[in-house]
């Protein structure tokens, strides 16, 4: 089974704007996949639909064979999402942000605490565990979003423009970290409008523009075309 299978995905927003015009997309298990496209192409809308934060207007989405319309509570266990915008409670402590997310996935408290420690350490945030999130730098907040998205150890990690506005040093260390967890078996999909990011990290790529898929190929053959 594919990690992600999207068929005929459509989104029409309330103002009648057609953000997705029937997108087909398949991402294989274990892939490191880039969804590339200019601002406004429909990348965030696609991600929002996959994790059920945005209601689709048509089409279907399967995650590891599970249709999100039929069993979202099962599908959500497979998915970890790193949104583009920080959406923390600014007064909540770093460690609590991660353990509370584990509660959303139904993990026992003991497991939540262990996982929070594991991922905060991996992401260099363990020293900050008792700091309210508003006390973190922008780069630390990015890493906290990744730790939070991994707490239930999802098979598919989706990141929306993970390195937008991130300095070069942190970008490199985030890339390394993502490569490490991909090598350990996690399928990764990221959206980006930097070709360079797709080139450095990803094996396969889809290009989306004005709500339509314009290319779906390996990064290698995309670079040959340019
Ligand atoms: P991307 O992530 O590729 O930059 P988005 O998925 O955020 O693109 O947006 C795709 C298009 O849908 C854009 O033109 C955007 O303005 C529009 N859009 C996004 N959210 C809404 C909304 N809530 N209502 C109306 N239009 C929206
Ligand atoms: P439940 O499935 O337990 O009824 P909801 O769907 O009502 O939960 O969502 C609870 C909260 O989690 C909401 O604030 C929602 O925005 C957020 N949420 C939903 N899906 C995800 C996801 N895949 N990853 C992270 N947060 C999510």
PDB file of N, CA and C in Angstrom, residues 23 27 39-40 48 94 111 132 143 146 149-150 152 193 196:
ATOM      1  N   UNK A  23      -6.769  16.885  -8.083  1.00  0.00           N
ATOM      2  CA  UNK A  23      -5.359  16.474  -7.989  1.00  0.00           C
ATOM      3  C   UNK A  23      -5.256  14.970  -7.704  1.00  0.00           C
ATOM      4  N   UNK A  27       2.152   8.694  -3.075  1.00  0.00           N
ATOM      5  CA  UNK A  27       3.470   8.726  -2.435  1.00  0.00           C
ATOM      6  C   UNK A  27       3.733   7.341  -1.857  1.00  0.00           C
ATOM      7  N   UNK A  39       3.756  30.234  -4.211  1.00  0.00           N
ATOM      8  CA  UNK A  39       2.769  30.641  -3.210  1.00  0.00           C
ATOM      9  C   UNK A  39       1.379  30.674  -3.830  1.00  0.00           C
ATOM     10  N   UNK A  40       0.430  30.118  -3.094  1.00  0.00           N
ATOM     11  CA  UNK A  40      -0.949  30.130  -3.580  1.00  0.00           C
ATOM     12  C   UNK A  40      -1.304  28.954  -4.476  1.00  0.00           C
ATOM     13  N   UNK A  48      -3.882  20.452   4.597  1.00  0.00           N
ATOM     14  CA  UNK A  48      -5.021  20.648   5.510  1.00  0.00           C
ATOM     15  C   UNK A  48      -6.075  19.572   5.320  1.00  0.00           C
ATOM     16  N   UNK A  94       7.133  23.824  27.243  1.00  0.00           N
ATOM     17  CA  UNK A  94       7.589  23.003  26.132  1.00  0.00           C
ATOM     18  C   UNK A  94       7.224  21.522  26.318  1.00  0.00           C
ATOM     19  N   UNK A 111       3.741   6.833  28.620  1.00  0.00           N
ATOM     20  CA  UNK A 111       4.358   6.796  27.291  1.00  0.00           C
ATOM     21  C   UNK A 111       4.577   8.224  26.787  1.00  0.00           C
ATOM     22  N   UNK A 132       8.014  28.302  29.080  1.00  0.00           N
ATOM     23  CA  UNK A 132       6.792  28.518  28.278  1.00  0.00           C
ATOM     24  C   UNK A 132       7.190  28.764  26.818  1.00  0.00           C
ATOM     25  N   UNK A 143      11.607  23.516  15.896  1.00  0.00           N
ATOM     26  CA  UNK A 143      11.993  22.182  16.360  1.00  0.00           C
ATOM     27  C   UNK A 143      10.948  21.600  17.305  1.00  0.00           C
ATOM     28  N   UNK A 146       8.262  19.994  15.387  1.00  0.00           N
ATOM     29  CA  UNK A 146       8.647  18.664  14.889  1.00  0.00           C
ATOM     30  C   UNK A 146       8.548  17.629  16.013  1.00  0.00           C
ATOM     31  N   UNK A 149       5.026  16.743  16.527  1.00  0.00           N
ATOM     32  CA  UNK A 149       4.453  15.936  15.443  1.00  0.00           C
ATOM     33  C   UNK A 149       4.905  14.481  15.486  1.00  0.00           C
ATOM     34  N   UNK A 150       6.004  14.207  16.217  1.00  0.00           N
ATOM     35  CA  UNK A 150       6.551  12.845  16.241  1.00  0.00           C
ATOM     36  C   UNK A 150       6.125  12.043  17.462  1.00  0.00           C
ATOM     37  N   UNK A 152       3.590  10.527  18.567  1.00  0.00           N
ATOM     38  CA  UNK A 152       2.886   9.242  18.406  1.00  0.00           C
ATOM     39  C   UNK A 152       3.597   8.366  17.373  1.00  0.00           C
ATOM     40  N   UNK A 193       8.645  26.006  -1.612  1.00  0.00           N
ATOM     41  CA  UNK A 193       8.731  26.695  -2.900  1.00  0.00           C
ATOM     42  C   UNK A 193      10.191  26.886  -3.312  1.00  0.00           C
ATOM     43  N   UNK A 196      15.741  24.131  -4.470  1.00  0.00           N
ATOM     44  CA  UNK A 196      16.975  23.688  -3.811  1.00  0.00           C
ATOM     45  C   UNK A 196      16.702  22.731  -2.649  1.00  0.00           C
TER      46      UNK A 196
END
